[in-house]
Amino acid sequence: MKLIRVRAIAKKELIQVLRDPLSLAMAFLMPVILLLIFGYAITMDVNNLRTVVYDLDKSSLSRELVAQFRESGYFTIVTILDRPSDVDAALDANRGQVALWIPADFSENLRRGKVAPLQVVVDGSDSNTATIALGYLEGVTERFGQRVTGGIARAPIDARVRVWYNPELKSRNYIIPGLIAVIMAVIAALLTSLTIAREWERGTMEQLIATPVKTTELIAGKLLPYFFIGFIDVAVSVAMTVFIFDVPLRGSLLLLAFLTSLFLFGGLSLGILISVVAKSQLVASQIAMVVSFLPAFLLSGFMYAISNMPLPLQNMTRIIPARYFVAILKGIFLKGSTLRQLATETILLTIFGLLTFVLSVRKFKKRIV
Amino acid sequence: MDTNTAAIKAETLTKTFNGNIALDSLTLEIKKGELFGLVGPDGAGKTTTMRLLTAIMEPTSGDAWVAGHSVLKEGERIKERIGYMSQKFGLYEDLTVMENIIFYADLYEVPQKERPERIERLLGFSNLTPFKGRLAGKLSGGMKQKLGLACALIHTPEILFLDEPTNGVDPVSRRDFWRILYGLLKDGITIFVSTAYLDEAERCTRVGLMHRGKILIDDSPARIKGSLGFPMVELWTGDARTAEDIARGCPGVRSVSIYGNRLHVALERSKALDGVIGRLQKEGIIVRDHRSILPSLEDVFIAMVEEP
């Protein structure tokens, strides 16, 4: 492999991207826009949750609790209900998204220093909203408890939260890191899926294959610029996740950078492989979209927990690189996972990258058929 | 087999596409320093021949040796020693003239030391120096072809393959282009060029007339014209179109082609001419004058293709 040729192709490819506004937008703008759209749609759309209250206690303390909910800004008290059956009706009719059920002995229990149960019902049919609601609920009740007890650590209120319609919910912190993996799986495959097909379509490939350039040099050269673009995309996405979406980054940035490189290598190679097989830009981009987006979105564990899937689907997820990157991102962001803890994912991503790279080199023929 | 003197040598080189024969067992030898013109109509198999010889397409059977290397087994060795210009503009329109040249210089590993002088020379003879920084897509057709040539020559190849390089190029640029080719020939480069223009074929040292995947005749233009073996007569007539049809039906006529208000008629024997003129006049066509001529390549080509 001659470095001068790899460099020549990389340079040429980079110039082409930088001169084409459409490619440029896809390379740098699309990930940011996707992250904002998905990030906000999935997580930030929640304030003024319509809340109905059924207060059996009717004490100053219970009214204070309701006031605390209102003041938090997240909950809008729509009505105070009179009958227990109204709670069902309000949620069914979508008049309320959250129902607070304050038992008759609520203030009594608090005053005696006992645990005061509080029933909260959340409409889980919109799981994202419900997820946020749960977080806010805990926050509000905890603060209320601390205020009532004068700042004693253990909150005496035991908010028994029941989620109706959809008992399985995820939080925003959990979603955004995974979202980066999904977006980058799509962007990586899309970026490179056009590069080989475009050269065949425009007739530049015929000229190129008449030179002594080797297939490895050609493909490596085509990967390089998109590798840097992809890396910048991830860096920007991680910064947005931390600074805009306030997701804590607990693990090592260096480890994140290293594993990102591995993932990009595989994702970009997959795009090249598609481009080699498809030979037309339209077909290539469509295949890339289907092959990258659907599995990454549905089978990566980003949206739906893999452990809840039927066994055949669970097995299918094993060959989806996004699955490992989702696990890596969640691990590094939320748990501060180390390389040792992510060893399996690291090894599998490496294997996937090498396989797709070798396969695309072998599939590419320096011949016109 | 002496591959030292032959720049290109093909032996029963054949290519079929889904059972259709595109190139029918081509056997050909081209010596170093020749300017070989492959001439024929569209679909004759010219591009297929080019692609097989430049090792960017696999033959169905047969083999060819280019610069001493087999296209079957050593295609990549061949690519180091040849320059190729595809029929469709194959350079990057979104790169500048200079960026394209440097890209190809890199691919062919042209040493840095030699680059400035070589690039300057290539830009000079192709008159592209003032357009160094222009995007290739913004060049005229003639300039694009010259840029293609410059890129194909950056590594000083031994053999140059040009697939219809002047297709769609204006006459002035065409003449320029051929002037450059003659210059290259002087430097000892072997040139294999295809064209659909018969006037261009006359400029080659050797011509192969190609039709339906076969080379019908392959010789110097002068010898090809002499090889017709039939007298050729030029007739000035009124209503040349009707005259053409009538002449074609006359006994002793091999082929007829039309040039404005003139007919070129290839005859079996010189005597047949009187019959043709008599027949035309009987049909009410004025024959103003006639003279025997040396056939052009086109005449020969048409006579060969129309041969039963």
XYZ file of C-alpha atoms in Angstrom:
677
model
C 0.000 0.000 0.000
C 1.480 3.308 -1.124
C 0.788 6.186 1.223
C 1.097 8.780 -1.520
C -1.877 7.248 -3.349
C -4.002 6.913 -0.216
C -3.266 10.547 0.548
C -4.059 11.623 -3.018
C -7.459 9.945 -2.924
C -8.241 11.227 0.563
C -7.325 14.761 -0.467
C -9.378 14.573 -3.644
C -12.375 13.215 -1.748
C -12.114 15.917 0.915
C -11.937 18.691 -1.689
C -15.036 17.267 -3.344
C -16.991 17.225 -0.092
C -15.911 20.719 0.857
C -16.917 22.099 -2.561
C -20.329 20.466 -2.612
C -22.817 22.298 -0.373
C -25.108 19.285 -0.271
C -22.411 16.873 0.873
C -21.185 19.479 3.301
C -24.640 19.856 4.805
C -25.036 16.116 5.084
C -21.615 15.778 6.687
C -21.837 18.513 9.275
C -25.365 19.878 9.562
C -27.444 16.737 9.429
C -26.094 15.142 12.624
C -26.605 18.352 14.582
C -30.128 18.821 13.267
C -31.042 15.193 13.873
C -29.705 15.314 17.396
C -31.659 18.501 18.133
C -34.885 17.243 16.556
C -34.778 13.792 18.075
C -33.279 15.021 21.311
C -35.972 17.607 21.903
C -38.820 15.552 20.481
C -37.972 12.638 22.668
C -36.945 14.439 25.821
C -37.532 18.154 26.105
C -41.091 18.534 24.973
C -42.378 18.383 28.533
C -43.636 21.230 30.639
C -47.087 22.233 31.792
C -48.084 18.651 32.332
C -51.874 18.626 32.738
C -52.397 17.454 36.277
C -55.620 16.511 38.073
C -55.791 16.291 41.850
C -57.998 14.120 44.028
C -57.407 15.372 47.534
C -59.017 13.322 50.312
C -56.906 14.986 52.988
C -57.984 18.562 52.273
C -55.459 19.888 54.806
C -53.091 22.857 54.613
C -50.235 20.418 54.056
C -51.942 18.736 51.105
C -52.732 22.133 49.609
C -49.084 23.077 50.086
C -48.063 19.949 48.211
C -50.349 20.849 45.312
C -48.943 24.400 45.338
C -45.439 22.997 45.219
C -46.375 21.011 42.147
C -47.815 24.098 40.478
C -44.788 26.257 41.337
C -42.360 23.771 39.887
C -43.514 24.927 36.460
C -43.724 21.414 35.159
C -47.272 20.745 36.277
C -50.416 22.689 35.516
C -53.236 21.836 37.874
C -56.243 21.449 35.617
C -58.964 20.451 38.095
C -59.499 19.316 41.613
C -61.619 16.183 41.421
C -64.395 15.136 43.799
C -64.850 11.448 43.143
C -62.319 8.633 42.722
C -63.986 7.590 39.463
C -63.189 11.030 38.055
C -59.499 10.109 38.093
C -60.103 7.342 35.547
C -62.329 9.552 33.486
C -59.855 12.456 33.389
C -56.995 10.266 32.240
C -59.113 8.359 29.730
C -60.368 11.575 28.186
C -56.807 12.923 28.142
C -57.826 15.900 30.252
C -55.011 14.999 32.585
C -51.648 13.407 31.990
C -50.846 13.070 35.646
C -53.199 12.407 38.551
C -52.296 13.095 42.193
C -54.240 11.017 44.679
C -53.692 12.352 48.178
C -54.969 9.892 50.844
C -57.056 11.123 53.801
C -54.273 10.418 56.315
C -51.573 12.223 54.337
C -51.022 15.169 56.692
C -51.654 12.984 59.726
C -48.870 10.626 58.732
C -46.508 13.475 57.980
C -47.157 15.132 61.290
C -46.472 11.906 63.127
C -43.266 11.471 61.239
C -44.518 8.351 59.530
C -44.112 7.516 55.894
C -46.909 9.244 54.025
C -47.997 7.311 50.940
C -49.056 9.360 47.961
C -50.630 7.863 44.865
C -49.598 9.254 41.503
C -50.935 8.005 38.183
C -49.135 8.866 34.995
C -50.420 8.433 31.443
C -47.742 6.212 29.974
C -49.138 5.994 26.445
C -46.713 8.751 25.621
C -43.733 7.141 27.225
C -41.295 9.979 26.680
C -43.495 12.515 28.373
C -44.213 10.059 31.134
C -40.530 9.462 31.657
C -39.929 13.123 32.215
C -42.997 13.415 34.416
C -41.639 10.705 36.667
C -38.371 12.514 37.114
C -40.117 15.774 37.972
C -42.513 14.009 40.338
C -39.710 12.548 42.338
C -37.979 15.882 42.440
C -41.041 17.777 43.631
C -42.082 15.277 46.276
C -38.565 15.004 47.586
C -38.209 18.751 47.912
C -41.593 18.962 49.588
C -40.635 16.255 52.027
C -37.406 17.958 52.923
C -39.195 21.246 53.497
C -41.800 19.698 55.743
C -39.264 17.817 57.836
C -36.881 20.745 57.947
C -34.237 19.259 55.690
C -33.858 15.791 57.165
C -32.155 13.617 54.650
C -34.747 10.877 54.230
C -37.845 12.100 52.541
C -40.816 10.843 54.483
C -43.172 10.942 51.543
C -43.379 7.667 49.762
C -44.646 8.540 46.339
C -45.987 5.294 44.965
C -45.776 5.927 41.283
C -47.794 3.731 38.976
C -47.425 4.045 35.257
C -50.474 3.097 33.329
C -50.593 1.737 29.764
C -46.858 1.410 29.428
C -45.077 0.169 32.449
C -41.611 0.236 30.878
C -40.052 3.680 30.618
C -36.635 5.188 29.977
C -35.099 8.446 30.961
C -33.577 11.187 28.861
C -30.059 10.536 30.059
C -30.489 7.103 28.781
C -31.793 8.146 25.386
C -29.478 10.901 24.162
C -26.191 8.960 24.292
C -27.901 6.140 22.418
C -29.261 8.654 19.962
C -25.721 9.651 19.011
C -25.044 6.051 18.050
C -28.177 5.828 15.921
C -27.492 9.107 14.133
C -23.854 8.279 13.523
C -24.697 4.809 12.213
C -26.885 6.462 9.579
C -24.516 9.324 8.786
C -21.487 7.054 8.499
C -23.173 4.676 6.078
C -24.729 7.504 4.060
C -21.484 9.469 3.788
C -19.513 6.697 2.137
C -22.370 4.950 0.340
C -22.194 7.510 -2.453
C -18.456 7.691 -3.007
C -17.837 4.627 -5.180
C -21.209 4.687 -6.903
C -20.718 8.364 -7.788
C -17.461 7.608 -9.569
C -19.072 4.860 -11.632
C -22.009 7.087 -12.468
C -19.931 10.090 -13.486
C -17.480 8.016 -15.508
C -14.476 8.973 -13.389
C -14.047 5.387 -12.225
C -13.059 4.177 -15.682
C -10.156 6.607 -15.665
C -9.264 5.699 -12.105
C -9.135 1.930 -12.622
C -6.847 2.427 -15.618
C -4.163 3.666 -13.190
C -2.018 1.403 -11.020
C -3.929 2.430 -7.867
C -4.641 -0.591 -5.661
C -8.059 -1.396 -4.283
C -6.876 -1.113 -0.682
C -5.413 2.306 -1.410
C -8.590 3.421 -3.096
C -10.861 2.315 -0.273
C -8.570 3.471 2.524
C -8.249 6.822 0.774
C -11.991 7.121 0.511
C -12.515 6.214 4.179
C -10.047 8.700 5.634
C -11.763 12.057 5.020
C -15.130 10.690 6.143
C -13.472 9.266 9.197
C -12.388 12.758 10.220
C -15.783 14.194 9.373
C -17.492 11.476 11.409
C -15.150 12.104 14.291
C -15.942 15.805 14.291
C -19.656 14.933 14.175
C -19.361 12.729 17.244
C -17.309 15.358 19.068
C -19.975 17.985 18.367
C -22.760 15.581 19.364
C -21.047 14.714 22.627
C -20.571 18.410 23.403
C -24.238 19.060 22.655
C -25.270 16.138 24.828
C -23.294 17.497 27.757
C -23.936 21.210 27.353
C -27.398 21.407 25.786
C -29.064 18.268 27.089
C -27.219 18.267 30.419
C -26.401 14.604 30.302
C -23.526 13.836 32.655
C -20.400 12.429 31.067
C -18.915 10.215 33.760
C -16.379 8.177 31.831
C -13.165 8.879 29.970
C -13.240 11.080 26.882
C -10.164 9.334 25.542
C -11.870 5.959 25.727
C -14.911 7.452 24.047
C -12.702 8.795 21.241
C -11.012 5.452 20.763
C -14.236 3.453 20.620
C -15.824 6.069 18.373
C -12.991 5.501 15.912
C -13.684 1.786 15.916
C -17.378 2.296 15.350
C -16.808 4.815 12.557
C -14.378 2.458 10.848
C -17.086 -0.200 10.684
C -19.930 2.136 9.772
C -17.979 3.870 7.013
C -16.726 0.550 5.651
C -20.317 -0.672 5.522
C -21.187 2.385 3.420
C -18.306 1.635 1.070
C -19.390 -1.980 0.782
C -22.898 -0.845 -0.139
C -21.453 1.593 -2.652
C -19.346 -1.132 -4.232
C -22.309 -3.459 -4.597
C -24.894 -0.883 -5.684
C -23.036 1.028 -8.428
C -25.750 3.712 -8.566
C -25.982 6.561 -6.095
C -29.730 6.345 -5.669
C -29.775 2.636 -4.929
C -26.719 2.972 -2.702
C -28.199 5.711 -0.544
C -31.476 3.852 -0.197
C -29.766 0.639 0.826
C -27.553 2.576 3.236
C -30.605 4.206 4.795
C -32.461 0.931 5.304
C -29.445 -1.086 6.385
C -28.224 1.490 8.888
C -31.252 3.368 10.194
C -33.789 0.631 10.834
C -31.559 -1.776 12.756
C -29.851 1.064 14.609
C -33.178 2.570 15.594
C -35.125 -0.555 16.413
C -32.637 -3.271 17.257
C -29.780 -1.488 18.942
C -31.343 -1.283 22.352
C -31.705 2.440 21.864
C -35.508 2.455 21.815
C -36.429 -0.987 23.032
C -34.554 -3.039 25.560
C -32.909 -5.971 23.861
C -33.671 -8.224 26.826
C -37.397 -7.747 26.164
C -37.191 -8.845 22.545
C -38.117 -12.311 21.344
C -35.083 -14.568 21.156
C -34.639 -14.580 17.337
C -34.629 -10.772 17.341
C -32.215 -10.736 20.250
C -29.841 -12.840 18.215
C -30.221 -10.536 15.254
C -29.132 -7.563 17.324
C -25.746 -9.200 17.785
C -24.689 -8.417 14.237
C -25.728 -4.761 14.480
C -22.738 -2.595 15.323
C -24.954 0.232 16.563
C -25.982 -2.060 19.397
C -22.428 -2.086 20.725
C -21.952 1.610 20.237
C -25.215 2.329 22.067
C -23.965 0.197 24.943
C -20.586 1.930 24.848
C -22.057 5.431 24.842
C -24.532 4.673 27.603
C -21.805 2.978 29.583
C -19.272 5.776 29.286
C -21.808 8.572 29.749
C -23.861 7.195 32.606
C -21.742 4.593 34.355
C -18.255 5.785 33.590
C -17.462 2.352 32.169
C -13.853 1.390 31.555
C -12.295 -0.347 28.571
C -12.219 -3.570 30.551
C -15.966 -3.364 31.151
C -16.557 -2.639 27.471
C -14.166 -5.321 26.231
C -16.860 -7.385 24.486
C -18.233 -4.402 22.593
C -14.717 -3.286 21.656
C -13.767 -6.668 20.260
C -17.001 -7.097 18.326
C -16.788 -3.613 16.806
C -13.222 -4.330 15.724
C -14.264 -7.570 14.092
C -17.184 -5.901 12.334
C -14.971 -3.097 11.017
C -12.275 -5.426 9.729
C -14.824 -7.755 8.142
C -16.661 -5.035 6.242
C -13.400 -3.398 5.175
C -11.919 -6.641 3.848
C -15.211 -7.569 2.221
C -15.477 -4.252 0.398
C -11.871 -4.527 -0.786
C -12.552 -8.021 -2.102
C -15.900 -7.128 -3.651
C -14.485 -4.155 -5.519
C -13.286 -5.099 -8.976
C -10.907 -2.907 -10.921
C -12.754 -3.991 -14.013
C -15.706 -2.888 -16.046
C -18.255 -5.650 -16.258
C 6.894 -14.487 -29.834
C 8.866 -11.286 -29.799
C 7.216 -8.855 -27.454
C 10.142 -6.462 -27.555
C 9.275 -4.799 -30.806
C 5.534 -5.117 -30.485
C 3.944 -2.485 -28.277
C 0.600 -4.202 -28.511
C -0.133 -7.721 -29.577
C -3.553 -9.351 -29.477
C -4.286 -12.989 -30.115
C -7.856 -14.120 -30.786
C -8.977 -11.560 -28.232
C -12.716 -12.001 -27.816
C -15.407 -10.363 -25.734
C -19.061 -11.328 -25.573
C -21.831 -9.648 -23.586
C -24.669 -12.057 -22.814
C -23.938 -14.041 -25.940
C -23.554 -10.974 -28.182
C -20.100 -10.780 -29.677
C -18.620 -7.334 -29.156
C -15.106 -8.232 -30.214
C -14.607 -11.232 -32.457
C -11.193 -12.903 -32.036
C -9.036 -9.869 -32.671
C -5.510 -10.656 -33.768
C -3.343 -7.610 -34.152
C 0.210 -6.444 -33.723
C 1.221 -2.843 -33.313
C 4.876 -1.875 -33.320
C 6.510 0.645 -31.062
C 6.240 4.166 -32.355
C 3.150 3.572 -34.478
C 0.118 5.838 -34.497
C -2.614 3.280 -34.903
C -6.135 4.443 -35.657
C -9.060 2.185 -34.909
C -11.875 3.380 -37.136
C -15.466 2.324 -37.293
C -19.029 3.348 -36.675
C -20.587 3.486 -33.205
C -21.090 0.012 -31.820
C -18.328 -1.512 -33.947
C -16.441 -2.588 -30.811
C -13.851 0.173 -30.572
C -14.407 0.985 -26.903
C -14.477 -2.698 -25.979
C -11.120 -3.154 -27.725
C -9.694 -0.185 -25.818
C -10.951 -1.464 -22.489
C -9.609 -4.961 -23.072
C -6.176 -3.676 -24.084
C -5.973 -1.311 -21.097
C -6.846 -4.221 -18.786
C -9.926 -2.586 -17.328
C -12.173 -5.266 -18.817
C -11.707 -9.016 -18.832
C -11.716 -10.791 -22.192
C -14.044 -13.739 -22.668
C -11.255 -15.613 -24.419
C -7.902 -14.972 -26.021
C -5.184 -12.754 -24.631
C -3.234 -9.648 -25.481
C 0.170 -8.324 -24.503
C 0.655 -4.645 -23.925
C 4.188 -3.409 -23.286
C 5.065 -7.084 -22.955
C 2.527 -7.879 -20.230
C -0.520 -10.091 -20.546
C -3.855 -8.332 -20.038
C -5.142 -11.528 -18.465
C -2.448 -12.022 -15.859
C -0.519 -8.784 -15.470
C -3.113 -6.103 -15.957
C -1.745 -3.966 -13.130
C 1.759 -3.979 -14.642
C 0.301 -2.732 -17.888
C -1.443 0.132 -16.117
C 1.886 1.464 -14.869
C 3.177 1.812 -18.395
C 0.240 3.104 -20.366
C -1.830 6.248 -20.452
C -5.551 5.995 -21.070
C -8.216 8.509 -21.888
C -11.743 7.164 -21.757
C -14.383 8.223 -24.226
C -16.459 9.996 -21.603
C -14.609 12.786 -19.778
C -13.198 10.897 -16.823
C -11.640 13.618 -14.714
C -13.136 15.381 -11.721
C -15.205 18.375 -12.761
C -15.204 19.755 -9.224
C -11.419 19.788 -9.086
C -9.295 22.428 -10.796
C -7.040 21.722 -13.757
C -4.009 21.687 -11.484
C -5.675 19.530 -8.814
C -6.587 16.928 -11.428
C -3.050 16.823 -12.776
C -1.510 16.517 -9.319
C -4.019 13.827 -8.382
C -2.890 11.707 -11.303
C 0.772 12.548 -10.671
C 0.288 11.141 -7.160
C -1.471 8.000 -8.380
C 1.379 7.308 -10.804
C 3.951 8.200 -8.149
C 5.649 10.814 -10.280
C 8.730 11.937 -8.306
C 8.334 15.380 -6.743
C 11.562 16.610 -8.336
C 10.334 16.009 -11.854
C 6.882 17.435 -11.372
C 7.298 21.195 -11.884
C 9.063 20.755 -15.206
C 6.700 18.075 -16.488
C 3.537 19.859 -15.452
C 4.768 23.073 -16.998
C 5.505 21.286 -20.259
C 2.133 19.512 -20.329
C 0.235 22.693 -19.533
C 2.322 24.501 -22.123
C 1.667 22.283 -25.107
C -1.986 21.945 -24.225
C -2.325 25.723 -23.773
C -3.893 25.172 -20.370
C -1.420 27.316 -18.415
C -3.843 30.268 -18.098
C -6.566 27.922 -16.811
C -4.546 26.181 -14.088
C -6.925 27.284 -11.360
C -10.164 26.758 -13.257
C -12.524 23.929 -12.325
C -12.333 21.180 -14.928
C -16.118 21.256 -15.279
C -15.898 24.866 -16.459
C -13.579 24.086 -19.377
C -14.727 23.867 -23.001
C -14.949 20.464 -24.674
C -11.633 20.867 -26.448
C -9.848 22.009 -23.299
C -11.298 19.119 -21.314
C -9.843 16.693 -23.822
C -6.448 18.366 -23.607
C -6.580 18.177 -19.824
C -7.444 14.489 -20.146
C -4.424 14.062 -22.366
C -2.188 15.951 -19.937
C -3.316 13.674 -17.077
C -2.765 10.568 -19.194
C 0.755 11.734 -20.007
C 1.891 12.854 -16.545
C 3.847 9.630 -15.967
C 5.410 9.586 -19.497
C 3.753 6.337 -20.575
C 5.142 4.168 -23.365
C 1.774 3.593 -24.949
C -1.136 5.974 -25.070
C -4.721 4.777 -25.527
C -7.220 7.407 -26.595
C -10.863 6.453 -26.991
C -12.500 8.849 -29.447
C -10.609 11.813 -28.024
C -11.984 14.342 -30.484
C -15.619 13.303 -30.311
C -17.717 16.453 -30.025
C -14.718 18.767 -30.221
C -14.653 21.771 -32.555
C -12.484 21.553 -35.710
C -9.836 23.987 -34.496
C -9.339 22.112 -31.231
C -9.297 18.859 -33.156
C -6.426 20.090 -35.291
C -4.635 21.261 -32.155
C -5.124 17.879 -30.583
C -3.637 16.056 -33.555
C -0.703 18.447 -33.609
C -0.007 17.392 -30.016
C -0.277 13.717 -30.950
C 2.299 14.142 -33.714
C 4.625 15.749 -31.204
C 4.222 12.756 -28.886
C 4.889 10.395 -31.744
C 8.213 12.147 -32.324
C 9.094 11.436 -28.677
C 8.661 7.727 -29.436
C 5.313 7.129 -27.761
C 3.091 4.489 -29.341
C -0.436 5.801 -29.807
C -3.588 3.736 -30.151
C -6.483 6.019 -30.991
C -10.057 5.261 -31.918
C -12.233 7.557 -33.937
C -15.433 7.630 -35.882
C -14.039 10.334 -38.186
C -12.440 8.937 -41.325
C -10.563 12.158 -42.046
C -8.760 11.647 -38.759
C -7.909 8.089 -39.682
C -6.008 9.455 -42.677
C -3.611 11.079 -40.222
C -2.570 7.764 -38.653
C 0.448 5.749 -39.672
C -1.749 2.675 -39.623
C -5.473 2.183 -39.645
C -7.729 -0.682 -38.688
C -11.220 -0.554 -40.110
C -13.580 -2.062 -37.606
C -17.091 -3.286 -38.228
C -19.277 -5.499 -36.051
C -16.476 -6.594 -33.736
C -14.003 -7.404 -36.485
C -11.109 -5.557 -38.039
C -11.828 -5.805 -41.760
C -8.530 -4.424 -42.946
C -5.481 -3.062 -41.183
C -2.762 -1.198 -43.062
C -1.392 2.258 -43.806
C -4.054 4.665 -45.128
C -2.368 4.840 -48.532
C -2.217 1.087 -48.903
C -5.782 0.671 -47.767
C -6.934 3.134 -50.398
C -4.877 1.335 -53.010
C -6.152 -2.027 -51.897
C -9.680 -1.437 -52.983
C -8.816 -3.057 -56.325
C -11.733 -1.410 -58.043
C -11.849 1.730 -60.114
C -13.497 4.627 -58.379
C -15.391 7.268 -60.274
C -16.747 10.590 -59.157
C -19.918 11.775 -60.888
C -21.453 15.270 -60.830
C -25.153 14.821 -61.241
C -28.423 16.603 -60.765
C -30.699 15.165 -58.075
C -27.916 13.205 -56.385
C -30.304 11.297 -54.154
C -32.277 9.691 -56.938
C -29.060 9.183 -58.855
C -27.579 7.283 -55.923
C -30.444 4.805 -55.884
C -30.325 4.305 -59.630
C -26.550 3.872 -59.732
C -26.689 1.307 -56.963
C -28.960 -0.867 -59.076
C -26.694 -0.809 -62.125
C -24.709 -3.897 -63.118
C -21.004 -3.740 -62.267
C -21.481 -1.287 -59.384
C -20.069 -2.348 -56.019
C -20.969 0.589 -53.860
C -22.159 4.156 -54.053
C -21.782 6.966 -51.586
C -23.009 10.502 -51.780
C -21.023 13.705 -51.180
C -23.252 16.737 -51.683
C -24.100 16.747 -55.376
C -21.403 14.207 -56.198
C -21.460 10.448 -56.212
C -18.510 8.170 -55.530
C -19.106 4.936 -57.389
C -16.911 1.858 -56.978
C -17.021 -0.239 -60.127
C -16.173 -3.857 -60.864
C -14.559 -2.819 -64.135
C -13.899 0.566 -65.669
C -16.147 -0.340 -68.578
C -19.181 -0.485 -66.335
C -19.082 3.330 -66.153
C -20.698 3.788 -69.576
C -23.594 1.620 -68.477
C -24.117 3.675 -65.316
C -24.057 7.007 -67.149
C -26.381 5.687 -69.863
C -28.834 4.437 -67.276
C -28.815 7.712 -65.346
C -29.446 9.770 -68.477
C -32.229 7.431 -69.519
C -33.882 8.117 -66.160
C -33.628 11.844 -66.866
C -30.713 12.643 -64.548
C -28.198 15.117 -65.847
C -24.629 13.885 -65.597
C -22.498 17.002 -65.760
C -19.074 15.477 -65.511
C -17.179 12.434 -64.334
C -13.595 11.545 -63.523
C -11.709 8.682 -61.980
C -10.479 9.339 -58.502
C -8.376 7.748 -55.791
C -10.804 6.334 -53.258
C -10.900 7.913 -49.797
C -10.812 5.750 -46.678
C -14.512 6.286 -46.413
C -15.046 4.891 -49.898
C -13.035 1.828 -49.029
C -14.826 1.398 -45.767
C -18.227 1.632 -47.350
C -17.220 -0.683 -50.186
C -16.032 -3.256 -47.643
C -19.061 -2.999 -45.426
C -21.477 -3.208 -48.345
C -19.694 -6.220 -49.775
C -22.132 -9.094 -49.879
